PDB file of C-alpha atoms in Angstrom:
ATOM      1  CA  ASN V 862     269.028  56.359 146.847  1.00 63.00           C
ATOM      2  CA  ALA V 863     272.020  56.050 144.503  1.00 75.00           C
ATOM      3  CA  GLY V 864     274.209  58.989 145.671  1.00 92.00           C
ATOM      4  CA  VAL V 865     277.150  59.388 143.274  1.00 95.00           C
ATOM      5  CA  THR V 866     277.326  56.919 140.393  1.00 96.00           C
ATOM      6  CA  GLN V 867     280.417  56.431 138.264  1.00 97.00           C
ATOM      7  CA  THR V 868     280.737  54.409 135.078  1.00 96.00           C
ATOM      8  CA  PRO V 869     282.585  52.388 134.008  1.00 97.00           C
ATOM      9  CA  LYS V 870     284.180  50.683 137.019  1.00 95.00           C
ATOM     10  CA  PHE V 871     287.139  49.399 135.012  1.00 96.00           C
ATOM     11  CA  GLN V 872     288.659  50.479 131.722  1.00 96.00           C
ATOM     12  CA  VAL V 873     291.760  49.640 129.708  1.00 97.00           C
ATOM     13  CA  LEU V 874     292.851  52.106 127.036  1.00 97.00           C
ATOM     14  CA  LYS V 875     295.643  52.184 124.537  1.00 97.00           C
ATOM     15  CA  THR V 876     297.935  55.188 124.470  1.00 97.00           C
ATOM     16  CA  GLY V 877     296.372  57.936 122.390  1.00 97.00           C
ATOM     17  CA  GLN V 878     292.784  56.784 122.748  1.00 97.00           C
ATOM     18  CA  SER V 879     290.135  59.065 124.160  1.00 96.00           C
ATOM     19  CA  MET V 880     287.301  58.281 126.502  1.00 96.00           C
ATOM     20  CA  THR V 881     284.774  59.816 128.873  1.00 97.00           C
ATOM     21  CA  LEU V 882     284.313  58.832 132.508  1.00 98.00           C
ATOM     22  CA  GLN V 883     280.738  59.379 133.570  1.00 98.00           C
ATOM     23  CA  CYS V 884     279.580  60.768 136.909  1.00 97.00           C
ATOM     24  CA  ALA V 885     276.028  61.430 138.054  1.00 97.00           C
ATOM     25  CA  GLN V 886     274.588  62.465 141.422  1.00 96.00           C
ATOM     26  CA  ASP V 887     270.977  62.518 142.566  1.00 95.00           C
ATOM     27  CA  MET V 888     271.340  64.723 145.662  1.00 92.00           C
ATOM     28  CA  ASN V 889     270.908  68.065 143.897  1.00 92.00           C
ATOM     29  CA  HIS V 890     274.408  69.079 145.011  1.00 92.00           C
ATOM     30  CA  GLU V 891     275.893  72.230 143.536  1.00 90.00           C
ATOM     31  CA  TYR V 892     279.525  71.174 143.818  1.00 92.00           C
ATOM     32  CA  MET V 893     281.116  68.314 141.932  1.00 94.00           C
ATOM     33  CA  SER V 894     284.743  67.319 141.632  1.00 95.00           C
ATOM     34  CA  TRP V 895     287.051  64.809 140.015  1.00 97.00           C
ATOM     35  CA  TYR V 896     290.065  63.360 141.828  1.00 97.00           C
ATOM     36  CA  ARG V 897     292.694  60.848 140.906  1.00 97.00           C
ATOM     37  CA  GLN V 898     294.169  58.482 143.465  1.00 96.00           C
ATOM     38  CA  ASP V 899     297.711  57.210 143.121  1.00 94.00           C
ATOM     39  CA  PRO V 900     299.594  55.090 145.682  1.00 88.00           C
ATOM     40  CA  GLY V 901     301.291  57.165 148.361  1.00 86.00           C
ATOM     41  CA  MET V 902     299.916  60.426 146.991  1.00 88.00           C
ATOM     42  CA  GLY V 903     296.407  60.512 148.391  1.00 90.00           C
ATOM     43  CA  LEU V 904     293.775  62.069 146.155  1.00 94.00           C
ATOM     44  CA  ARG V 905     294.540  65.011 143.921  1.00 95.00           C
ATOM     45  CA  LEU V 906     291.954  67.367 142.476  1.00 95.00           C
ATOM     46  CA  ILE V 907     291.693  67.363 138.682  1.00 96.00           C
ATOM     47  CA  HIS V 908     288.716  69.646 137.962  1.00 96.00           C
ATOM     48  CA  TYR V 909     285.739  70.885 139.888  1.00 93.00           C
ATOM     49  CA  SER V 910     282.440  72.642 139.301  1.00 93.00           C
ATOM     50  CA  VAL V 911     280.408  74.983 141.481  1.00 89.00           C
ATOM     51  CA  GLY V 912     277.278  74.693 139.360  1.00 90.00           C
ATOM     52  CA  ALA V 913     275.934  74.030 135.892  1.00 92.00           C
ATOM     53  CA  GLY V 914     278.028  75.839 133.310  1.00 93.00           C
ATOM     54  CA  ILE V 915     280.862  76.663 135.740  1.00 92.00           C
ATOM     55  CA  THR V 916     284.059  74.652 135.957  1.00 93.00           C
ATOM     56  CA  ASP V 917     287.620  75.307 137.043  1.00 92.00           C
ATOM     57  CA  GLN V 918     290.959  73.555 137.192  1.00 93.00           C
ATOM     58  CA  GLY V 919     292.344  71.759 140.169  1.00 92.00           C
ATOM     59  CA  GLU V 920     295.854  70.663 141.005  1.00 92.00           C
ATOM     60  CA  VAL V 921     296.431  68.252 138.090  1.00 95.00           C
ATOM     61  CA  PRO V 922     294.216  69.307 135.138  1.00 96.00           C
ATOM     62  CA  ASN V 923     296.519  68.615 132.189  1.00 96.00           C
ATOM     63  CA  GLY V 924     295.168  66.025 129.765  1.00 96.00           C
ATOM     64  CA  TYR V 925     291.609  66.223 131.086  1.00 97.00           C
ATOM     65  CA  ASN V 926     288.528  68.196 130.101  1.00 97.00           C
ATOM     66  CA  VAL V 927     285.221  68.643 131.878  1.00 97.00           C
ATOM     67  CA  SER V 928     281.877  70.280 131.275  1.00 96.00           C
ATOM     68  CA  ARG V 929     278.754  70.620 133.381  1.00 96.00           C
ATOM     69  CA  SER V 930     275.606  71.105 131.384  1.00 96.00           C
ATOM     70  CA  THR V 931     273.277  69.886 134.165  1.00 96.00           C
ATOM     71  CA  THR V 932     273.376  69.837 137.965  1.00 95.00           C
ATOM     72  CA  GLU V 933     273.373  66.031 137.960  1.00 96.00           C
ATOM     73  CA  ASP V 934     276.174  65.156 135.534  1.00 97.00           C
ATOM     74  CA  PHE V 935     279.886  65.925 135.482  1.00 98.00           C
ATOM     75  CA  PRO V 936     281.773  63.856 132.876  1.00 98.00           C
ATOM     76  CA  LEU V 937     285.561  63.736 132.704  1.00 98.00           C
ATOM     77  CA  ARG V 938     287.156  63.446 129.267  1.00 98.00           C
ATOM     78  CA  LEU V 939     290.590  62.094 128.535  1.00 96.00           C
ATOM     79  CA  LEU V 940     291.595  63.593 125.217  1.00 92.00           C
ATOM     80  CA  SER V 941     294.596  61.415 124.357  1.00 96.00           C
ATOM     81  CA  ALA V 942     295.336  58.831 127.024  1.00 96.00           C
ATOM     82  CA  ALA V 943     298.879  58.440 128.325  1.00 97.00           C
ATOM     83  CA  PRO V 944     300.362  55.775 130.638  1.00 97.00           C
ATOM     84  CA  SER V 945     300.787  58.505 133.289  1.00 96.00           C
ATOM     85  CA  GLN V 946     296.995  58.678 133.476  1.00 97.00           C
ATOM     86  CA  THR V 947     296.795  55.138 134.805  1.00 97.00           C
ATOM     87  CA  SER V 948     295.037  55.710 138.119  1.00 97.00           C
ATOM     88  CA  VAL V 949     291.822  55.327 140.065  1.00 97.00           C
ATOM     89  CA  TYR V 950     289.427  58.189 139.412  1.00 98.00           C
ATOM     90  CA  PHE V 951     286.836  59.367 141.892  1.00 97.00           C
ATOM     91  CA  CYS V 952     283.958  61.719 141.387  1.00 96.00           C
ATOM     92  CA  ALA V 953     282.534  63.560 144.393  1.00 95.00           C
ATOM     93  CA  SER V 954     279.672  65.919 145.113  1.00 93.00           C
ATOM     94  CA  SER V 955     278.871  68.213 148.017  1.00 90.00           C
ATOM     95  CA  GLY V 956     276.171  70.620 149.058  1.00 85.00           C
ATOM     96  CA  ARG V 957     276.354  74.316 149.786  1.00 75.00           C
ATOM     97  CA  ARG V 958     277.062  73.906 153.494  1.00 70.00           C
ATOM     98  CA  ASN V 959     280.291  71.996 152.843  1.00 64.00           C
ATOM     99  CA  THR V 960     279.452  69.279 155.302  1.00 70.00           C
ATOM    100  CA  GLY V 961     281.639  66.801 153.515  1.00 79.00           C
ATOM    101  CA  ALA V 962     281.796  65.305 150.060  1.00 88.00           C
ATOM    102  CA  PHE V 963     280.094  62.146 148.853  1.00 91.00           C
ATOM    103  CA  PHE V 964     282.238  59.932 146.664  1.00 94.00           C
ATOM    104  CA  GLY V 965     281.458  57.482 143.907  1.00 95.00           C
ATOM    105  CA  GLN V 966     282.894  53.956 143.863  1.00 94.00           C
ATOM    106  CA  GLY V 967     285.677  54.913 141.488  1.00 95.00           C
ATOM    107  CA  THR V 968     286.878  54.027 137.984  1.00 96.00           C
ATOM    108  CA  ARG V 969     290.096  52.044 137.691  1.00 96.00           C
ATOM    109  CA  LEU V 970     291.778  53.129 134.468  1.00 97.00           C
ATOM    110  CA  THR V 971     294.797  51.448 132.915  1.00 97.00           C
ATOM    111  CA  VAL V 972     296.537  52.986 129.920  1.00 97.00           C
ATOM    112  CA  VAL V 973     298.847  50.632 128.033  1.00 97.00           C
TER     113      VAL V 973
ATOM    114  CA  ALA Y 767     297.464  77.115 149.293  1.00 77.00           C
ATOM    115  CA  GLN Y 768     296.892  74.273 151.697  1.00 86.00           C
ATOM    116  CA  SER Y 769     298.750  71.073 152.433  1.00 93.00           C
ATOM    117  CA  VAL Y 770     298.053  68.039 154.578  1.00 95.00           C
ATOM    118  CA  THR Y 771     300.621  65.655 156.000  1.00 96.00           C
ATOM    119  CA  GLN Y 772     299.738  62.288 157.426  1.00 96.00           C
ATOM    120  CA  LEU Y 773     302.757  61.310 159.436  1.00 93.00           C
ATOM    121  CA  ASP Y 774     302.428  57.534 159.171  1.00 95.00           C
ATOM    122  CA  SER Y 775     301.893  55.662 155.922  1.00 95.00           C
ATOM    123  CA  GLN Y 776     301.129  52.385 157.699  1.00 97.00           C
ATOM    124  CA  VAL Y 777     299.982  51.629 161.232  1.00 98.00           C
ATOM    125  CA  PRO Y 778     299.748  47.992 162.361  1.00 97.00           C
ATOM    126  CA  VAL Y 779     297.959  47.292 165.648  1.00 98.00           C
ATOM    127  CA  PHE Y 780     296.444  44.359 167.472  1.00 97.00           C
ATOM    128  CA  GLU Y 781     292.731  44.020 167.966  1.00 97.00           C
ATOM    129  CA  GLU Y 782     291.370  45.882 171.023  1.00 97.00           C
ATOM    130  CA  ALA Y 783     294.470  48.090 171.239  1.00 98.00           C
ATOM    131  CA  PRO Y 784     294.208  51.889 171.005  1.00 98.00           C
ATOM    132  CA  VAL Y 785     295.309  53.674 167.856  1.00 98.00           C
ATOM    133  CA  GLU Y 786     296.166  57.215 166.786  1.00 97.00           C
ATOM    134  CA  LEU Y 787     296.495  58.313 163.168  1.00 98.00           C
ATOM    135  CA  ARG Y 788     298.267  61.616 162.906  1.00 97.00           C
ATOM    136  CA  CYS Y 789     297.377  64.507 160.622  1.00 97.00           C
ATOM    137  CA  ASN Y 790     298.924  67.960 160.372  1.00 97.00           C
ATOM    138  CA  TYR Y 791     297.881  70.672 157.989  1.00 95.00           C
ATOM    139  CA  SER Y 792     299.161  73.977 156.701  1.00 93.00           C
ATOM    140  CA  SER Y 793     296.934  76.791 155.522  1.00 88.00           C
ATOM    141  CA  SER Y 794     296.953  80.574 155.350  1.00 85.00           C
ATOM    142  CA  VAL Y 795     293.201  80.680 155.990  1.00 83.00           C
ATOM    143  CA  SER Y 796     290.791  78.970 158.350  1.00 83.00           C
ATOM    144  CA  VAL Y 797     289.835  75.488 157.260  1.00 85.00           C
ATOM    145  CA  TYR Y 798     287.296  72.747 157.674  1.00 88.00           C
ATOM    146  CA  LEU Y 799     288.786  69.359 158.526  1.00 91.00           C
ATOM    147  CA  PHE Y 800     287.689  65.879 157.562  1.00 93.00           C
ATOM    148  CA  TRP Y 801     288.632  62.250 158.008  1.00 96.00           C
ATOM    149  CA  TYR Y 802     287.590  59.796 155.318  1.00 95.00           C
ATOM    150  CA  VAL Y 803     287.858  56.000 155.347  1.00 96.00           C
ATOM    151  CA  GLN Y 804     288.377  53.807 152.300  1.00 96.00           C
ATOM    152  CA  TYR Y 805     287.777  50.073 152.481  1.00 94.00           C
ATOM    153  CA  PRO Y 806     289.425  47.896 149.807  1.00 88.00           C
ATOM    154  CA  ASN Y 807     288.105  48.513 146.290  1.00 84.00           C
ATOM    155  CA  GLN Y 808     285.575  51.051 147.487  1.00 88.00           C
ATOM    156  CA  GLY Y 809     285.082  54.781 147.410  1.00 90.00           C
ATOM    157  CA  LEU Y 810     285.749  57.134 150.290  1.00 93.00           C
ATOM    158  CA  GLN Y 811     283.271  57.496 153.127  1.00 93.00           C
ATOM    159  CA  LEU Y 812     283.130  60.461 155.445  1.00 92.00           C
ATOM    160  CA  LEU Y 813     284.137  59.375 158.952  1.00 94.00           C
ATOM    161  CA  LEU Y 814     283.932  62.661 160.814  1.00 92.00           C
ATOM    162  CA  LYS Y 815     284.337  66.380 160.313  1.00 90.00           C
ATOM    163  CA  TYR Y 816     285.194  69.552 162.160  1.00 88.00           C
ATOM    164  CA  LEU Y 817     283.473  72.694 160.957  1.00 82.00           C
ATOM    165  CA  SER Y 818     283.225  74.823 164.090  1.00 79.00           C
ATOM    166  CA  GLY Y 819     282.367  74.632 167.778  1.00 80.00           C
ATOM    167  CA  SER Y 820     283.704  71.858 170.007  1.00 81.00           C
ATOM    168  CA  THR Y 821     287.192  70.861 168.978  1.00 84.00           C
ATOM    169  CA  LEU Y 822     286.516  67.200 169.799  1.00 86.00           C
ATOM    170  CA  VAL Y 823     284.375  65.438 167.228  1.00 86.00           C
ATOM    171  CA  GLU Y 824     283.175  61.851 167.251  1.00 85.00           C
ATOM    172  CA  SER Y 825     281.954  59.304 164.741  1.00 87.00           C
ATOM    173  CA  ILE Y 826     279.219  56.743 165.216  1.00 80.00           C
ATOM    174  CA  ASN Y 827     281.687  53.826 165.240  1.00 86.00           C
ATOM    175  CA  GLY Y 828     283.905  54.979 168.102  1.00 92.00           C
ATOM    176  CA  PHE Y 829     286.513  57.150 166.358  1.00 95.00           C
ATOM    177  CA  GLU Y 830     287.216  60.655 167.557  1.00 96.00           C
ATOM    178  CA  ALA Y 831     289.420  63.503 166.391  1.00 96.00           C
ATOM    179  CA  GLU Y 832     290.524  66.678 168.068  1.00 93.00           C
ATOM    180  CA  PHE Y 833     291.192  69.929 166.263  1.00 92.00           C
ATOM    181  CA  ASN Y 834     294.238  71.677 167.676  1.00 92.00           C
ATOM    182  CA  LYS Y 835     294.603  75.070 166.045  1.00 89.00           C
ATOM    183  CA  SER Y 836     297.891  75.994 167.707  1.00 91.00           C
ATOM    184  CA  GLN Y 837     299.525  72.765 166.535  1.00 91.00           C
ATOM    185  CA  THR Y 838     297.565  72.700 163.238  1.00 93.00           C
ATOM    186  CA  SER Y 839     296.673  69.085 163.860  1.00 95.00           C
ATOM    187  CA  PHE Y 840     293.601  66.890 163.571  1.00 96.00           C
ATOM    188  CA  HIS Y 841     294.653  63.472 164.875  1.00 97.00           C
ATOM    189  CA  LEU Y 842     292.257  60.531 164.701  1.00 97.00           C
ATOM    190  CA  ARG Y 843     291.962  58.181 167.661  1.00 97.00           C
ATOM    191  CA  LYS Y 844     290.102  55.086 168.723  1.00 97.00           C
ATOM    192  CA  PRO Y 845     290.468  53.543 172.181  1.00 96.00           C
ATOM    193  CA  SER Y 846     289.895  49.946 171.035  1.00 97.00           C
ATOM    194  CA  VAL Y 847     290.084  48.845 167.388  1.00 97.00           C
ATOM    195  CA  HIS Y 848     288.373  45.948 165.662  1.00 96.00           C
ATOM    196  CA  ILE Y 849     289.406  43.812 162.731  1.00 96.00           C
ATOM    197  CA  SER Y 850     286.729  45.596 160.695  1.00 95.00           C
ATOM    198  CA  ASP Y 851     288.570  48.919 161.134  1.00 96.00           C
ATOM    199  CA  THR Y 852     291.254  47.705 158.730  1.00 97.00           C
ATOM    200  CA  ALA Y 853     291.196  50.282 155.932  1.00 97.00           C
ATOM    201  CA  GLU Y 854     292.992  53.317 154.552  1.00 96.00           C
ATOM    202  CA  TYR Y 855     292.271  56.615 156.270  1.00 97.00           C
ATOM    203  CA  PHE Y 856     292.598  60.027 154.685  1.00 96.00           C
ATOM    204  CA  CYS Y 857     292.755  63.407 156.349  1.00 96.00           C
ATOM    205  CA  ALA Y 858     291.485  66.317 154.247  1.00 94.00           C
ATOM    206  CA  VAL Y 859     290.946  70.061 154.514  1.00 91.00           C
ATOM    207  CA  SER Y 860     288.895  72.622 152.648  1.00 87.00           C
ATOM    208  CA  ASP Y 861     288.868  76.379 152.757  1.00 80.00           C
ATOM    209  CA  GLU Y 862     286.402  77.657 155.363  1.00 70.00           C
ATOM    210  CA  ALA Y 863     285.645  80.700 153.270  1.00 64.00           C
ATOM    211  CA  GLY Y 864     283.363  78.668 151.060  1.00 58.00           C
ATOM    212  CA  GLY Y 865     282.157  80.013 147.769  1.00 57.00           C
ATOM    213  CA  THR Y 866     284.204  78.456 145.018  1.00 56.00           C
ATOM    214  CA  SER Y 867     286.190  76.554 147.646  1.00 59.00           C
ATOM    215  CA  TYR Y 868     283.275  74.274 148.411  1.00 62.00           C
ATOM    216  CA  GLY Y 869     283.927  70.838 147.008  1.00 69.00           C
ATOM    217  CA  LYS Y 870     287.682  71.400 146.819  1.00 84.00           C
ATOM    218  CA  LEU Y 871     289.434  69.101 149.203  1.00 90.00           C
ATOM    219  CA  THR Y 872     293.153  68.799 149.799  1.00 92.00           C
ATOM    220  CA  PHE Y 873     294.059  65.306 150.961  1.00 94.00           C
ATOM    221  CA  GLY Y 874     296.909  63.808 152.884  1.00 95.00           C
ATOM    222  CA  GLN Y 875     298.788  60.812 151.546  1.00 95.00           C
ATOM    223  CA  GLY Y 876     296.715  58.311 153.488  1.00 96.00           C
ATOM    224  CA  THR Y 877     297.426  55.954 156.386  1.00 97.00           C
ATOM    225  CA  ILE Y 878     296.809  52.236 156.043  1.00 97.00           C
ATOM    226  CA  LEU Y 879     295.522  50.862 159.341  1.00 97.00           C
ATOM    227  CA  THR Y 880     295.901  47.107 159.672  1.00 97.00           C
ATOM    228  CA  VAL Y 881     294.307  45.449 162.684  1.00 97.00           C
ATOM    229  CA  HIS Y 882     295.725  42.035 163.540  1.00 97.00           C
ATOM    230  CA  PRO Y 883     293.903  39.394 165.607  1.00 95.00           C
TER     231      PRO Y 883
END
């Protein structure tokens, strides 16, 4: 019963590098989201998806891309990493009845 | 657009004392309300939620929150805290209308609750 699984847990990137943060859920949830957590700012929505093939931007989408080819997976791509993207990233999923989101354990990303 | 304000960034209390973590929200539409808890180096866990019905909701570990529509508040309370309650707590809202709003949460800034022995 894994829930929401994120990989990797930690990552250090150099400015300008690209990478993909992986997120998978095994609850057959339609809705998946990516948030970033910064001190004193709570969590802010980056991108979200309401089903396979459907994505939309959240509050802070610049510098990030997403796609959703399956119900289970929702990867987040950093195209050209910048120090401002140093943060903790959380993936979440929720079902149709919006009874609350389930979160992964997070990916701590440092861009140097 | 929605916004959430958690009025205290840090709340220190002694063990067995009562605690209240305050949350106010602003929205032009009806909302669902949530409290999440984050223990150090972990993800967020749902603590309790208000969707409809009774305005007082409770969690399994003794927390409760009351939805006050006129004051647009959803304060979290516990009558007697334990050391193990030390964590960061987040208030969040989502649009009640559903549809594409499902899965879109707006969070407050978080309140760090520290319980001292």
